[in-house]
């Protein structure tokens, strides 16, 4: 993703790659960049992001692994940091994936059951994916607002993990298979009917329009932390 994003920026007529930082490189090369784009690894992204916030750099983050605990920590850094610093963390840069999450949140209040299946390539480091975590959060919030309790589940016995992880009352199942890129299904069930909302990214190029949109638009966002591309797509 980092190499693909750097190539997309280099090809864009209105921007240029000012620095590229890889594992174990010093971050000082980022000083002076208008926007820092982080596609690294869940194990190092927080250190990178904290350094950038401490130096007042605007950051667009595509690295996965951001649950509510990490988002809260980033907000704390921004509150204590240089005024006007902006961080945009996008669980997914694909426009189709953003719409999938929005459609799922809109539909969730109408259905008794909701589960998520996310499928990624075998080299993905975290599970569930950031997109699945975000989707579960949106679905859980929509269900809570509608006064719905946890989805029905009569499972009385089972092997650990068979029902997936539970995120905001929503079961999330992670699949890791060679040959996949990034895919997600939201399964919604009611009385005598089901609704499936699915998105497939078949190539990393699918994320690049969103990455360029984020780079161009992050400066127009309010200072502090923004999660997701929705504001830049006119969906909020």
Tab-separated table of N, CA and C in Angstrom, residues 45-202:
chain	number	residue	atom	x	y	z
A	45	UNK	N	2.551	1.983	14.020
A	45	UNK	CA	1.853	3.185	13.600
A	45	UNK	C	1.657	4.182	14.735
A	46	UNK	N	1.437	3.713	15.960
A	46	UNK	CA	1.195	4.645	17.060
A	46	UNK	C	2.434	5.470	17.363
A	47	UNK	N	3.609	4.874	17.320
A	47	UNK	CA	4.840	5.631	17.540
A	47	UNK	C	5.031	6.662	16.433
A	48	UNK	N	4.779	6.255	15.191
A	48	UNK	CA	4.896	7.202	14.076
A	48	UNK	C	3.938	8.373	14.241
A	49	UNK	N	2.698	8.041	14.591
A	49	UNK	CA	1.663	9.067	14.690
A	49	UNK	C	1.938	10.023	15.841
A	50	UNK	N	2.390	9.481	16.954
A	50	UNK	CA	2.697	10.361	18.086
A	50	UNK	C	3.821	11.333	17.732
A	51	UNK	N	4.852	10.853	17.032
A	51	UNK	CA	5.956	11.727	16.625
A	51	UNK	C	5.437	12.833	15.723
A	52	UNK	N	4.579	12.489	14.775
A	52	UNK	CA	4.042	13.485	13.857
A	52	UNK	C	3.195	14.524	14.591
A	53	UNK	N	2.355	14.074	15.515
A	53	UNK	CA	1.517	15.002	16.276
A	53	UNK	C	2.388	15.926	17.120
A	54	UNK	N	3.412	15.377	17.743
A	54	UNK	CA	4.306	16.204	18.556
A	54	UNK	C	5.028	17.260	17.726
A	55	UNK	N	5.190	17.000	16.430
A	55	UNK	CA	5.857	17.952	15.538
A	55	UNK	C	4.856	18.770	14.722
A	56	UNK	N	3.584	18.675	15.049
A	56	UNK	CA	2.565	19.501	14.403
A	56	UNK	C	2.301	19.174	12.955
A	57	UNK	N	2.571	17.941	12.533
A	57	UNK	CA	2.389	17.546	11.145
A	57	UNK	C	0.973	17.027	10.897
A	58	UNK	N	0.405	17.396	9.768
A	58	UNK	CA	-0.886	16.865	9.342
A	58	UNK	C	-0.685	15.443	8.830
A	59	UNK	N	-1.539	14.508	9.288
A	59	UNK	CA	-1.317	13.099	8.970
A	59	UNK	C	-2.592	12.466	8.428
A	60	UNK	N	-2.431	11.665	7.367
A	60	UNK	CA	-3.480	10.797	6.848
A	60	UNK	C	-3.031	9.367	7.113
A	61	UNK	N	-3.835	8.612	7.854
A	61	UNK	CA	-3.443	7.276	8.288
A	61	UNK	C	-4.326	6.229	7.615
A	62	UNK	N	-3.685	5.280	6.929
A	62	UNK	CA	-4.400	4.156	6.337
A	62	UNK	C	-4.049	2.839	6.983
A	63	UNK	N	-3.133	2.876	7.946
A	63	UNK	CA	-2.752	1.660	8.661
A	63	UNK	C	-3.920	1.158	9.495
A	64	UNK	N	-4.095	-0.146	9.552
A	64	UNK	CA	-5.219	-0.739	10.258
A	64	UNK	C	-4.908	-0.887	11.745
A	65	UNK	N	-5.891	-1.373	12.501
A	65	UNK	CA	-5.679	-1.676	13.910
A	65	UNK	C	-6.157	-0.618	14.877
A	66	UNK	N	-6.992	0.326	14.423
A	66	UNK	CA	-7.445	1.402	15.302
A	66	UNK	C	-8.818	1.095	15.885
A	67	UNK	N	-8.806	0.583	17.122
A	67	UNK	CA	-10.031	0.438	17.892
A	67	UNK	C	-10.273	1.708	18.683
A	68	UNK	N	-11.318	1.700	19.502
A	68	UNK	CA	-11.669	2.901	20.267
A	68	UNK	C	-10.575	3.291	21.253
A	69	UNK	N	-9.836	2.305	21.773
A	69	UNK	CA	-8.778	2.638	22.725
A	69	UNK	C	-7.673	3.444	22.058
A	70	UNK	N	-7.271	3.053	20.861
A	70	UNK	CA	-6.222	3.789	20.152
A	70	UNK	C	-6.716	5.165	19.696
A	71	UNK	N	-7.948	5.228	19.243
A	71	UNK	CA	-8.495	6.518	18.830
A	71	UNK	C	-8.533	7.491	20.001
A	72	UNK	N	-8.891	6.995	21.178
A	72	UNK	CA	-8.921	7.845	22.367
A	72	UNK	C	-7.526	8.363	22.704
A	73	UNK	N	-6.512	7.520	22.526
A	73	UNK	CA	-5.144	7.938	22.807
A	73	UNK	C	-4.694	9.017	21.824
A	74	UNK	N	-5.058	8.868	20.558
A	74	UNK	CA	-4.701	9.888	19.562
A	74	UNK	C	-5.381	11.206	19.897
A	75	UNK	N	-6.635	11.167	20.302
A	75	UNK	CA	-7.325	12.399	20.687
A	75	UNK	C	-6.619	13.077	21.856
A	76	UNK	N	-6.132	12.283	22.790
A	76	UNK	CA	-5.411	12.844	23.938
A	76	UNK	C	-4.136	13.539	23.484
A	77	UNK	N	-3.396	12.924	22.573
A	77	UNK	CA	-2.182	13.552	22.051
A	77	UNK	C	-2.503	14.873	21.363
A	78	UNK	N	-3.564	14.878	20.563
A	78	UNK	CA	-3.916	16.086	19.831
A	78	UNK	C	-4.348	17.213	20.765
A	79	UNK	N	-5.061	16.868	21.824
A	79	UNK	CA	-5.483	17.878	22.794
A	79	UNK	C	-4.284	18.530	23.464
A	80	UNK	N	-3.265	17.711	23.748
A	80	UNK	CA	-2.080	18.227	24.430
A	80	UNK	C	-1.032	18.772	23.466
A	81	UNK	N	-1.237	18.586	22.172
A	81	UNK	CA	-0.215	18.935	21.193
A	81	UNK	C	-0.345	20.336	20.644
A	82	UNK	N	0.284	20.560	19.501
A	82	UNK	CA	0.309	21.869	18.862
A	82	UNK	C	-1.073	22.201	18.307
A	83	UNK	N	-1.647	23.345	18.666
A	83	UNK	CA	-2.988	23.688	18.181
A	83	UNK	C	-3.047	23.691	16.651
A	84	UNK	N	-4.171	23.223	16.124
A	84	UNK	CA	-4.371	23.209	14.685
A	84	UNK	C	-3.905	21.951	13.984
A	85	UNK	N	-3.303	21.017	14.729
A	85	UNK	CA	-2.834	19.775	14.118
A	85	UNK	C	-4.028	18.901	13.720
A	86	UNK	N	-3.939	18.326	12.541
A	86	UNK	CA	-5.036	17.502	12.027
A	86	UNK	C	-4.558	16.085	11.761
A	87	UNK	N	-5.389	15.104	12.129
A	87	UNK	CA	-5.138	13.703	11.827
A	87	UNK	C	-6.415	13.110	11.252
A	88	UNK	N	-6.291	12.492	10.083
A	88	UNK	CA	-7.401	11.771	9.475
A	88	UNK	C	-7.045	10.291	9.457
A	89	UNK	N	-7.834	9.476	10.155
A	89	UNK	CA	-7.644	8.032	10.162
A	89	UNK	C	-8.801	7.409	9.397
A	90	UNK	N	-8.487	6.739	8.298
A	90	UNK	CA	-9.528	6.150	7.452
A	90	UNK	C	-9.486	4.635	7.563
A	91	UNK	N	-10.524	4.006	8.094
A	91	UNK	CA	-10.567	2.543	8.127
A	91	UNK	C	-10.486	1.931	6.731
A	92	UNK	N	-10.947	2.690	5.731
A	92	UNK	CA	-10.886	2.196	4.354
A	92	UNK	C	-10.926	3.398	3.418
A	93	UNK	N	-10.059	3.412	2.393
A	93	UNK	CA	-10.020	4.517	1.445
A	93	UNK	C	-10.849	4.248	0.195
A	94	UNK	N	-11.433	3.081	0.075
A	94	UNK	CA	-12.269	2.780	-1.076
A	94	UNK	C	-13.626	3.457	-0.921
A	95	UNK	N	-14.040	4.190	-1.947
A	95	UNK	CA	-15.345	4.845	-1.900
A	95	UNK	C	-16.452	3.810	-1.744
A	96	UNK	N	-16.317	2.678	-2.439
A	96	UNK	CA	-17.312	1.626	-2.317
A	96	UNK	C	-17.410	1.077	-0.914
A	97	UNK	N	-16.260	0.927	-0.237
A	97	UNK	CA	-16.260	0.413	1.133
A	97	UNK	C	-16.900	1.413	2.092
A	98	UNK	N	-16.642	2.696	1.885
A	98	UNK	CA	-17.269	3.720	2.725
A	98	UNK	C	-18.780	3.679	2.564
A	99	UNK	N	-19.248	3.529	1.323
A	99	UNK	CA	-20.687	3.441	1.085
A	99	UNK	C	-21.266	2.168	1.690
A	100	UNK	N	-20.522	1.065	1.590
A	100	UNK	CA	-20.966	-0.191	2.207
A	100	UNK	C	-21.196	-0.003	3.705
A	101	UNK	N	-20.259	0.649	4.380
A	101	UNK	CA	-20.410	0.883	5.822
A	101	UNK	C	-21.615	1.760	6.109
A	102	UNK	N	-21.800	2.789	5.293
A	102	UNK	CA	-22.935	3.693	5.516
A	102	UNK	C	-24.266	2.984	5.283
A	103	UNK	N	-24.339	2.200	4.209
A	103	UNK	CA	-25.580	1.464	3.927
A	103	UNK	C	-25.889	0.479	5.057
A	104	UNK	N	-24.849	-0.177	5.576
A	104	UNK	CA	-25.044	-1.144	6.658
A	104	UNK	C	-25.589	-0.455	7.901
A	105	UNK	N	-25.044	0.719	8.218
A	105	UNK	CA	-25.525	1.452	9.393
A	105	UNK	C	-26.982	1.891	9.208
A	106	UNK	N	-27.335	2.297	7.990
A	106	UNK	CA	-28.713	2.723	7.732
A	106	UNK	C	-29.688	1.550	7.846
A	107	UNK	N	-29.243	0.376	7.410
A	107	UNK	CA	-30.142	-0.779	7.393
A	107	UNK	C	-30.242	-1.478	8.741
A	108	UNK	N	-29.224	-1.317	9.595
A	108	UNK	CA	-29.109	-2.134	10.807
A	108	UNK	C	-30.314	-2.026	11.730
A	109	UNK	N	-30.918	-0.864	11.814
A	109	UNK	CA	-32.030	-0.682	12.761
A	109	UNK	C	-33.301	-1.409	12.347
A	110	UNK	N	-33.337	-1.896	11.100
A	110	UNK	CA	-34.538	-2.564	10.603
A	110	UNK	C	-34.475	-4.082	10.742
A	111	UNK	N	-33.342	-4.619	11.192
A	111	UNK	CA	-33.159	-6.068	11.203
A	111	UNK	C	-32.789	-6.558	12.602
A	112	UNK	N	-33.283	-7.749	12.912
A	112	UNK	CA	-33.064	-8.341	14.226
A	112	UNK	C	-31.626	-8.811	14.402
A	113	UNK	N	-31.021	-9.322	13.344
A	113	UNK	CA	-29.674	-9.890	13.404
A	113	UNK	C	-28.713	-9.113	12.516
A	114	UNK	N	-27.444	-9.101	12.938
A	114	UNK	CA	-26.394	-8.471	12.129
A	114	UNK	C	-25.072	-9.154	12.430
A	115	UNK	N	-24.374	-9.604	11.400
A	115	UNK	CA	-23.036	-10.165	11.561
A	115	UNK	C	-22.166	-9.699	10.396
A	116	UNK	N	-20.849	-9.733	10.614
A	116	UNK	CA	-19.892	-9.259	9.610
A	116	UNK	C	-18.896	-10.372	9.314
A	117	UNK	N	-18.631	-10.583	8.034
A	117	UNK	CA	-17.558	-11.474	7.600
A	117	UNK	C	-16.574	-10.631	6.800
A	118	UNK	N	-15.344	-10.535	7.266
A	118	UNK	CA	-14.327	-9.792	6.513
A	118	UNK	C	-13.262	-10.767	6.036
A	119	UNK	N	-12.847	-10.607	4.778
A	119	UNK	CA	-11.914	-11.532	4.143
A	119	UNK	C	-10.741	-10.748	3.565
A	120	UNK	N	-9.530	-11.142	3.935
A	120	UNK	CA	-8.341	-10.438	3.468
A	120	UNK	C	-7.242	-11.427	3.078
A	121	UNK	N	-6.212	-10.887	2.447
A	121	UNK	CA	-5.027	-11.663	2.070
A	121	UNK	C	-4.341	-12.213	3.314
A	122	UNK	N	-3.566	-13.258	3.125
A	122	UNK	CA	-2.975	-13.970	4.262
A	122	UNK	C	-1.864	-13.199	4.955
A	123	UNK	N	-1.375	-12.112	4.354
A	123	UNK	CA	-0.293	-11.335	4.971
A	123	UNK	C	-0.807	-10.218	5.872
A	124	UNK	N	-2.117	-10.081	6.007
A	124	UNK	CA	-2.659	-9.011	6.851
A	124	UNK	C	-2.332	-9.287	8.311
A	125	UNK	N	-1.869	-8.243	9.024
A	125	UNK	CA	-1.315	-8.436	10.368
A	125	UNK	C	-2.351	-8.394	11.479
A	126	UNK	N	-3.516	-7.804	11.246
A	126	UNK	CA	-4.481	-7.627	12.332
A	126	UNK	C	-5.818	-8.265	11.979
A	127	UNK	N	-6.544	-8.641	13.004
A	127	UNK	CA	-7.890	-9.192	12.843
A	127	UNK	C	-8.698	-8.840	14.092
A	128	UNK	N	-9.923	-8.359	13.946
A	128	UNK	CA	-10.583	-8.022	12.690
A	128	UNK	C	-9.922	-6.825	11.998
A	129	UNK	N	-10.285	-6.612	10.759
A	129	UNK	CA	-9.756	-5.473	10.017
A	129	UNK	C	-10.303	-4.169	10.579
A	130	UNK	N	-9.634	-3.076	10.246
A	130	UNK	CA	-10.124	-1.770	10.673
A	130	UNK	C	-11.483	-1.459	10.093
A	131	UNK	N	-11.719	-1.890	8.869
A	131	UNK	CA	-13.027	-1.674	8.253
A	131	UNK	C	-14.121	-2.415	9.011
A	132	UNK	N	-13.831	-3.660	9.410
A	132	UNK	CA	-14.820	-4.431	10.160
A	132	UNK	C	-15.094	-3.810	11.526
A	133	UNK	N	-14.041	-3.339	12.191
A	133	UNK	CA	-14.228	-2.683	13.484
A	133	UNK	C	-15.104	-1.446	13.346
A	134	UNK	N	-14.822	-0.653	12.320
A	134	UNK	CA	-15.609	0.559	12.074
A	134	UNK	C	-17.054	0.204	11.737
A	135	UNK	N	-17.244	-0.797	10.896
A	135	UNK	CA	-18.596	-1.200	10.514
A	135	UNK	C	-19.386	-1.692	11.724
A	136	UNK	N	-18.747	-2.506	12.543
A	136	UNK	CA	-19.421	-3.008	13.744
A	136	UNK	C	-19.790	-1.870	14.678
A	137	UNK	N	-18.910	-0.887	14.798
A	137	UNK	CA	-19.218	0.266	15.635
A	137	UNK	C	-20.417	1.038	15.126
A	138	UNK	N	-20.483	1.254	13.817
A	138	UNK	CA	-21.604	1.983	13.222
A	138	UNK	C	-22.907	1.195	13.369
A	139	UNK	N	-22.839	-0.115	13.137
A	139	UNK	CA	-24.031	-0.955	13.277
A	139	UNK	C	-24.487	-0.984	14.730
A	140	UNK	N	-23.534	-1.166	15.654
A	140	UNK	CA	-23.886	-1.196	17.066
A	140	UNK	C	-24.538	0.090	17.529
A	141	UNK	N	-24.004	1.231	17.077
A	141	UNK	CA	-24.589	2.522	17.452
A	141	UNK	C	-25.995	2.680	16.881
A	142	UNK	N	-26.175	2.267	15.620
A	142	UNK	CA	-27.499	2.368	15.002
A	142	UNK	C	-28.513	1.492	15.727
A	143	UNK	N	-28.086	0.285	16.121
A	143	UNK	CA	-28.985	-0.615	16.827
A	143	UNK	C	-29.334	-0.057	18.202
A	144	UNK	N	-28.344	0.506	18.877
A	144	UNK	CA	-28.604	1.080	20.204
A	144	UNK	C	-29.570	2.251	20.115
A	145	UNK	N	-29.391	3.115	19.112
A	145	UNK	CA	-30.284	4.255	18.929
A	145	UNK	C	-31.716	3.801	18.658
A	146	UNK	N	-31.833	2.662	17.958
A	146	UNK	CA	-33.162	2.119	17.642
A	146	UNK	C	-33.749	1.311	18.795
A	147	UNK	N	-33.011	1.183	19.895
A	147	UNK	CA	-33.503	0.434	21.040
A	147	UNK	C	-33.411	-1.069	20.900
A	148	UNK	N	-32.571	-1.535	20.002
A	148	UNK	CA	-32.403	-2.976	19.807
A	148	UNK	C	-31.347	-3.516	20.761
A	149	UNK	N	-31.587	-4.686	21.299
A	149	UNK	CA	-30.605	-5.355	22.139
A	149	UNK	C	-29.650	-6.176	21.299
A	150	UNK	N	-28.860	-7.028	21.942
A	150	UNK	CA	-27.947	-7.902	21.194
A	150	UNK	C	-28.735	-8.790	20.234
A	151	UNK	N	-28.167	-9.107	19.070
A	151	UNK	CA	-28.845	-10.011	18.137
A	151	UNK	C	-29.084	-11.369	18.779
A	152	UNK	N	-30.140	-12.063	18.409
A	152	UNK	CA	-30.432	-13.373	19.004
A	152	UNK	C	-29.345	-14.381	18.672
A	153	UNK	N	-29.000	-15.217	19.654
A	153	UNK	CA	-27.977	-16.254	19.454
A	153	UNK	C	-28.177	-17.311	20.526
A	154	UNK	N	-28.640	-18.478	20.122
A	154	UNK	CA	-28.949	-19.547	21.069
A	154	UNK	C	-27.791	-20.504	21.267
A	155	UNK	N	-26.596	-20.145	20.787
A	155	UNK	CA	-25.448	-21.036	20.922
A	155	UNK	C	-25.191	-21.341	22.392
A	156	UNK	N	-25.222	-22.615	22.742
A	156	UNK	CA	-25.014	-23.031	24.131
A	156	UNK	C	-23.653	-23.673	24.339
A	157	UNK	N	-23.055	-24.191	23.272
A	157	UNK	CA	-21.734	-24.786	23.371
A	157	UNK	C	-21.041	-24.647	22.022
A	158	UNK	N	-19.721	-24.558	22.067
A	158	UNK	CA	-18.997	-24.411	20.812
A	158	UNK	C	-17.514	-24.284	21.053
A	159	UNK	N	-16.728	-24.491	20.016
A	159	UNK	CA	-15.280	-24.303	20.094
A	159	UNK	C	-14.980	-22.817	20.172
A	160	UNK	N	-14.014	-22.447	20.991
A	160	UNK	CA	-13.641	-21.037	21.162
A	160	UNK	C	-13.334	-20.403	19.812
A	161	UNK	N	-13.944	-19.266	19.547
A	161	UNK	CA	-13.713	-18.539	18.311
A	161	UNK	C	-14.646	-18.903	17.185
A	162	UNK	N	-15.443	-19.960	17.356
A	162	UNK	CA	-16.306	-20.408	16.268
A	162	UNK	C	-17.335	-19.356	15.881
A	163	UNK	N	-17.757	-18.549	16.850
A	163	UNK	CA	-18.744	-17.505	16.570
A	163	UNK	C	-18.091	-16.159	16.315
A	164	UNK	N	-16.775	-16.148	16.171
A	164	UNK	CA	-16.076	-14.908	15.870
A	164	UNK	C	-15.900	-14.020	17.093
A	165	UNK	N	-15.365	-12.825	16.849
A	165	UNK	CA	-15.225	-11.828	17.911
A	165	UNK	C	-16.516	-11.023	18.028
A	166	UNK	N	-16.783	-10.479	19.196
A	166	UNK	CA	-17.959	-9.639	19.386
A	166	UNK	C	-17.501	-8.201	19.541
A	167	UNK	N	-17.932	-7.349	18.625
A	167	UNK	CA	-17.581	-5.925	18.628
A	167	UNK	C	-18.875	-5.126	18.643
A	168	UNK	N	-19.104	-4.385	19.704
A	168	UNK	CA	-20.340	-3.592	19.826
A	168	UNK	C	-21.580	-4.458	19.601
A	169	UNK	N	-21.610	-5.624	20.210
A	169	UNK	CA	-22.681	-6.619	20.165
A	169	UNK	C	-22.774	-7.344	18.817
A	170	UNK	N	-21.897	-7.040	17.872
A	170	UNK	CA	-21.956	-7.627	16.535
A	170	UNK	C	-20.852	-8.679	16.392
A	171	UNK	N	-21.220	-9.882	15.947
A	171	UNK	CA	-20.227	-10.918	15.693
A	171	UNK	C	-19.454	-10.586	14.420
A	172	UNK	N	-18.123	-10.655	14.507
A	172	UNK	CA	-17.247	-10.358	13.374
A	172	UNK	C	-16.353	-11.567	13.114
A	173	UNK	N	-16.364	-12.061	11.891
A	173	UNK	CA	-15.602	-13.244	11.509
A	173	UNK	C	-14.504	-12.835	10.526
A	174	UNK	N	-13.267	-13.213	10.809
A	174	UNK	CA	-12.125	-12.849	9.966
A	174	UNK	C	-11.620	-14.064	9.197
A	175	UNK	N	-11.457	-13.893	7.893
A	175	UNK	CA	-10.934	-14.928	7.005
A	175	UNK	C	-9.627	-14.422	6.405
A	176	UNK	N	-8.589	-15.266	6.405
A	176	UNK	CA	-7.291	-14.902	5.822
A	176	UNK	C	-6.894	-15.975	4.809
A	177	UNK	N	-6.932	-15.640	3.534
A	177	UNK	CA	-6.688	-16.617	2.470
A	177	UNK	C	-5.797	-15.983	1.405
A	178	UNK	N	-4.764	-16.697	1.003
A	178	UNK	CA	-3.914	-16.227	-0.085
A	178	UNK	C	-4.744	-16.017	-1.345
A	179	UNK	N	-4.442	-14.938	-2.059
A	179	UNK	CA	-5.167	-14.630	-3.283
A	179	UNK	C	-6.221	-13.561	-3.118
A	180	UNK	N	-6.697	-13.353	-1.898
A	180	UNK	CA	-7.666	-12.289	-1.646
A	180	UNK	C	-6.952	-10.942	-1.524
A	181	UNK	N	-7.715	-9.854	-1.646
A	181	UNK	CA	-7.191	-8.508	-1.369
A	181	UNK	C	-7.928	-7.973	-0.150
A	182	UNK	N	-9.125	-7.419	-0.335
A	182	UNK	CA	-9.910	-6.907	0.796
A	182	UNK	C	-11.385	-7.011	0.446
A	183	UNK	N	-12.143	-7.712	1.290
A	183	UNK	CA	-13.546	-7.998	1.005
A	183	UNK	C	-14.320	-7.993	2.324
A	184	UNK	N	-15.577	-7.592	2.254
A	184	UNK	CA	-16.394	-7.626	3.467
A	184	UNK	C	-17.864	-7.816	3.126
A	185	UNK	N	-18.521	-8.663	3.929
A	185	UNK	CA	-19.968	-8.863	3.840
A	185	UNK	C	-20.603	-8.477	5.165
A	186	UNK	N	-21.709	-7.769	5.086
A	186	UNK	CA	-22.552	-7.516	6.246
A	186	UNK	C	-23.843	-8.297	6.029
A	187	UNK	N	-24.154	-9.194	6.956
A	187	UNK	CA	-25.351	-10.033	6.864
A	187	UNK	C	-26.391	-9.523	7.857
A	188	UNK	N	-27.545	-9.141	7.356
A	188	UNK	CA	-28.633	-8.636	8.190
A	188	UNK	C	-29.820	-9.565	8.026
A	189	UNK	N	-30.448	-9.941	9.130
A	189	UNK	CA	-31.547	-10.898	9.076
A	189	UNK	C	-32.752	-10.443	9.856
A	190	UNK	N	-33.918	-10.700	9.320
A	190	UNK	CA	-35.178	-10.371	9.985
A	190	UNK	C	-36.163	-11.497	9.836
A	191	UNK	N	-37.431	-11.184	9.868
A	191	UNK	CA	-38.481	-12.191	9.797
A	191	UNK	C	-38.690	-12.613	8.346
A	192	UNK	N	-38.181	-13.794	7.991
A	192	UNK	CA	-38.391	-14.344	6.666
A	192	UNK	C	-37.573	-13.694	5.570
A	193	UNK	N	-36.532	-12.918	5.919
A	193	UNK	CA	-35.720	-12.289	4.888
A	193	UNK	C	-34.319	-11.979	5.412
A	194	UNK	N	-33.388	-11.880	4.490
A	194	UNK	CA	-32.032	-11.445	4.820
A	194	UNK	C	-31.594	-10.395	3.801
A	195	UNK	N	-30.674	-9.564	4.225
A	195	UNK	CA	-30.066	-8.573	3.341
A	195	UNK	C	-28.559	-8.709	3.477
A	196	UNK	N	-27.861	-8.859	2.346
A	196	UNK	CA	-26.407	-8.944	2.334
A	196	UNK	C	-25.846	-7.729	1.615
A	197	UNK	N	-24.944	-7.022	2.279
A	197	UNK	CA	-24.254	-5.879	1.679
A	197	UNK	C	-22.783	-6.270	1.580
A	198	UNK	N	-22.251	-6.347	0.374
A	198	UNK	CA	-20.887	-6.827	0.174
A	198	UNK	C	-20.086	-5.831	-0.648
A	199	UNK	N	-18.824	-5.690	-0.273
A	199	UNK	CA	-17.891	-4.880	-1.055
A	199	UNK	C	-16.626	-5.683	-1.301
A	200	UNK	N	-16.068	-5.574	-2.512
A	200	UNK	CA	-14.838	-6.266	-2.885
A	200	UNK	C	-13.846	-5.270	-3.477
A	201	UNK	N	-12.652	-5.219	-2.911
A	201	UNK	CA	-11.533	-4.529	-3.545
A	201	UNK	C	-10.680	-5.600	-4.216
A	202	UNK	N	-10.577	-5.523	-5.520
A	202	UNK	CA	-9.872	-6.540	-6.289
A	202	UNK	C	-8.435	-6.143	-6.588
